[in-house]
Short mmCIF file of C-alpha atoms in Angstrom, two decimals:
data_model
loop_
_atom_site.label_atom_id
_atom_site.label_comp_id
_atom_site.label_asym_id
_atom_site.label_seq_id
_atom_site.Cartn_x
_atom_site.Cartn_y
_atom_site.Cartn_z
CA MET A 15 132.95 172.47 -90.18
CA ALA A 16 135.00 171.30 -87.19
CA GLN A 17 138.25 171.44 -89.18
CA VAL A 18 137.49 174.99 -90.33
CA ALA A 19 136.89 176.10 -86.73
CA LEU A 20 139.98 174.22 -85.56
CA PHE A 21 142.25 176.01 -88.03
CA ALA A 22 140.72 179.39 -87.19
CA ALA A 23 141.54 178.57 -83.56
CA LEU A 24 145.07 177.54 -84.59
CA MET A 25 145.50 181.01 -86.08
CA ALA A 26 144.45 182.51 -82.75
CA VAL A 27 146.98 180.33 -80.90
CA LEU A 28 149.74 181.38 -83.32
CA GLY A 29 148.77 184.96 -82.48
CA LEU A 30 149.91 184.35 -78.89
CA ILE A 31 153.51 184.14 -80.09
CA PRO A 32 154.94 187.64 -79.61
CA LYS A 33 155.27 189.77 -82.71
CA ILE A 34 158.39 191.55 -83.86
CA ASP A 35 157.61 195.12 -84.89
CA LEU A 36 159.27 196.56 -87.96
CA PRO A 37 159.52 200.27 -88.83
CA MET A 38 157.13 199.99 -91.81
CA GLY A 39 154.20 199.15 -89.53
CA VAL A 40 153.91 195.46 -90.44
CA PRO A 41 155.02 193.04 -87.69
CA ILE A 42 156.66 189.67 -88.12
CA THR A 43 154.26 187.04 -86.74
CA ALA A 44 153.86 183.26 -86.75
CA GLN A 45 150.35 183.49 -88.21
CA SER A 46 151.42 183.12 -91.82
CA LEU A 47 152.38 179.54 -90.89
CA GLY A 48 148.71 178.97 -90.02
CA VAL A 49 147.70 180.22 -93.45
CA MET A 50 150.08 177.75 -95.10
CA LEU A 51 148.92 174.83 -92.95
CA ALA A 52 145.23 175.61 -93.51
CA GLY A 53 145.62 175.54 -97.28
CA VAL A 54 147.85 172.47 -97.39
CA LEU A 55 145.95 170.34 -94.88
CA LEU A 56 142.36 171.46 -95.50
CA GLY A 57 142.40 172.28 -99.19
CA PRO A 58 141.32 175.40 -101.06
CA LYS A 59 137.69 175.63 -99.95
CA ARG A 60 138.03 174.78 -96.26
CA GLY A 61 141.37 176.61 -95.96
CA PHE A 62 139.72 179.74 -97.37
CA GLN A 63 136.77 179.29 -94.99
CA ALA A 64 139.06 178.89 -91.96
CA MET A 65 140.91 182.10 -92.76
CA ALA A 66 137.67 183.96 -93.51
CA LEU A 67 136.25 182.83 -90.14
CA PHE A 68 139.43 183.99 -88.40
CA LEU A 69 139.32 187.39 -90.11
CA LEU A 70 135.62 187.76 -89.29
CA ALA A 71 136.42 187.17 -85.61
CA VAL A 72 139.25 189.73 -85.82
CA ALA A 73 136.94 192.27 -87.51
CA ALA A 74 134.36 191.69 -84.76
CA GLY A 75 136.95 192.93 -82.29
CA LEU A 76 138.45 189.76 -80.87
CA PRO A 77 142.15 190.39 -80.07
CA LEU A 78 143.40 187.37 -82.04
CA LEU A 79 146.22 188.94 -84.01
CA SER A 80 149.74 188.81 -82.66
CA GLY A 81 150.19 191.46 -80.00
CA GLY A 82 146.52 191.29 -78.99
CA ARG A 83 145.29 193.32 -81.93
CA GLY A 84 141.78 193.11 -83.29
CA GLY A 85 138.86 195.20 -84.49
CA ILE A 86 138.02 196.81 -87.77
CA GLY A 87 140.92 199.27 -87.41
CA VAL A 88 143.53 196.62 -88.19
CA PHE A 89 142.15 196.56 -91.74
CA MET A 90 143.20 200.20 -92.16
CA ALA A 91 146.79 199.70 -90.99
CA PRO A 92 149.79 199.05 -93.28
CA SER A 93 149.50 195.32 -92.51
CA ALA A 94 145.93 195.12 -93.90
CA GLY A 95 147.06 193.76 -97.26
CA TYR A 96 148.64 190.78 -95.57
CA LEU A 97 145.52 190.16 -93.48
CA ILE A 98 143.21 190.36 -96.48
CA GLY A 99 145.58 187.99 -98.28
CA TYR A 100 145.18 185.24 -95.65
CA ALA A 101 142.09 183.66 -97.24
CA PRO A 102 143.22 183.82 -100.90
CA ALA A 103 146.70 182.57 -99.92
CA ALA A 104 145.18 179.52 -98.18
CA LEU A 105 142.99 178.93 -101.24
CA ILE A 106 146.00 179.02 -103.58
CA ALA A 107 148.11 176.78 -101.33
CA GLY A 108 145.21 174.31 -101.12
CA ALA A 109 144.68 174.29 -104.87
CA ILE A 110 148.36 173.53 -105.46
CA MET A 111 148.37 170.83 -102.78
CA ARG A 112 145.31 169.20 -104.34
CA ALA A 113 147.35 168.65 -107.54
CA VAL A 114 150.23 166.93 -105.69
CA PRO A 115 150.40 163.15 -106.13
CA GLN A 116 149.91 161.41 -102.80
CA ARG A 117 152.31 158.52 -103.39
CA SER A 118 154.47 158.83 -100.28
CA PRO A 119 154.98 161.12 -97.27
CA GLY A 120 158.14 162.49 -98.92
CA VAL A 121 156.35 163.48 -102.12
CA ILE A 122 153.53 165.00 -100.07
CA ALA A 123 156.05 167.00 -98.00
CA VAL A 124 157.75 168.39 -101.12
CA GLY A 125 154.34 169.30 -102.51
CA ALA A 126 153.48 171.01 -99.22
CA PHE A 127 156.67 173.07 -99.41
CA VAL A 128 155.85 174.19 -102.95
CA ALA A 129 152.20 174.93 -102.03
CA ALA A 130 153.29 176.93 -98.97
CA LEU A 131 155.90 178.78 -101.04
CA VAL A 132 153.46 179.80 -103.78
CA GLY A 133 150.36 180.36 -101.66
CA GLY A 134 151.69 181.28 -98.25
CA LEU A 135 154.67 183.28 -99.39
CA LEU A 136 154.27 184.62 -102.95
CA ALA A 137 150.50 185.20 -102.96
CA LEU A 138 150.44 186.52 -99.40
CA HIS A 139 153.27 188.93 -100.15
CA LEU A 140 151.54 190.12 -103.31
CA PHE A 141 148.57 191.19 -101.18
CA GLY A 142 150.99 192.68 -98.64
CA VAL A 143 152.76 194.75 -101.28
CA LEU A 144 149.43 196.06 -102.55
CA GLY A 145 148.42 196.96 -98.99
CA LEU A 146 151.69 198.77 -98.37
CA MET A 147 151.25 200.73 -101.59
CA LEU A 148 147.66 201.72 -100.77
CA LEU A 149 147.78 202.23 -97.02
CA ALA A 150 151.40 203.13 -96.29
CA HIS A 151 151.70 205.11 -99.56
CA LEU A 152 154.89 203.36 -100.60
CA SER A 153 155.99 203.06 -104.21
CA LEU A 154 156.03 199.60 -105.77
CA LYS A 155 159.80 199.43 -105.36
CA GLN A 156 159.66 200.54 -101.71
CA ALA A 157 156.87 198.05 -100.91
CA VAL A 158 158.74 195.15 -102.54
CA ILE A 159 161.93 196.04 -100.66
CA ALA A 160 159.96 196.31 -97.39
CA THR A 161 158.35 192.90 -97.83
CA LEU A 162 161.73 191.26 -98.46
CA ALA A 163 162.33 191.50 -94.69
CA PHE A 164 159.77 188.72 -94.25
CA VAL A 165 161.10 186.27 -96.84
CA PRO A 166 163.80 184.50 -94.75
CA GLY A 167 161.35 183.81 -91.91
CA ASP A 168 158.62 182.78 -94.31
CA LEU A 169 160.95 180.31 -96.01
CA ILE A 170 161.51 178.74 -92.59
CA LYS A 171 157.72 178.58 -92.17
CA CYS A 172 157.45 176.82 -95.54
CA VAL A 173 159.90 174.20 -94.28
CA LEU A 174 157.93 173.87 -91.02
CA CYS A 175 154.73 173.43 -93.02
CA ALA A 176 156.38 170.65 -95.05
CA LEU A 177 157.63 168.95 -91.87
CA VAL A 178 154.20 169.09 -90.22
CA THR A 179 152.60 167.77 -93.41
CA HIS A 180 155.16 164.95 -93.61
CA THR A 181 154.32 164.00 -90.02
CA VAL A 182 150.58 164.03 -90.75
CA ALA A 183 151.14 161.96 -93.90
CA ARG A 184 153.04 159.34 -91.91
CA GLY A 185 150.66 159.31 -88.96
CA LEU A 186 147.38 159.62 -90.88
CA PRO A 187 147.95 157.91 -94.24
CA ASP A 188 144.29 158.33 -95.21
CA TRP A 189 144.35 162.14 -94.80
CA GLN A 190 143.16 163.82 -97.98
CA PHE A 191 145.70 166.61 -98.50
CA GLY A 192 144.42 169.58 -100.43
CA GLY A 193 140.85 168.62 -99.49
CA ARG A 194 140.66 165.78 -102.01
CA ARG A 195 137.69 163.48 -101.98
CA ALA A 196 138.40 159.83 -101.25
#
């Protein structure tokens, strides 16, 4: 339970980093890195729970999103698809990380990059595209083109996730990545 609360708090801290507003109504934030880390380090179940707890706090009105946003209204904005995708993206990243062999910190780091790429980038952007189509009334093509603005930064976040995971693997060799049982 403590790890779930800790990663929900990490998401809040990442929300303190200023956002970069884009014309489509979806800002660039550091919080997708928190989604990646939650899935990779906590696993599918606890990563999902951490993101659900964070989103519950946001829905309750706490200004935890980048730019001090919060409240139920953020789930009606063009960025709502990305927000709703936080929990499933962490779940997917955690499930992939659980399948990674834990032979060495290098192997774990490569697995973390792949898990962050599939869960924290592809799955999260799938939800984002759906949100843009529904709430911003963009066509599929327009929504996909709009979400491409995030890909370079999110690739950097995937690398950061792998580096953090490599550091944890070296410093805490008994850590159970992907929420594995010992």
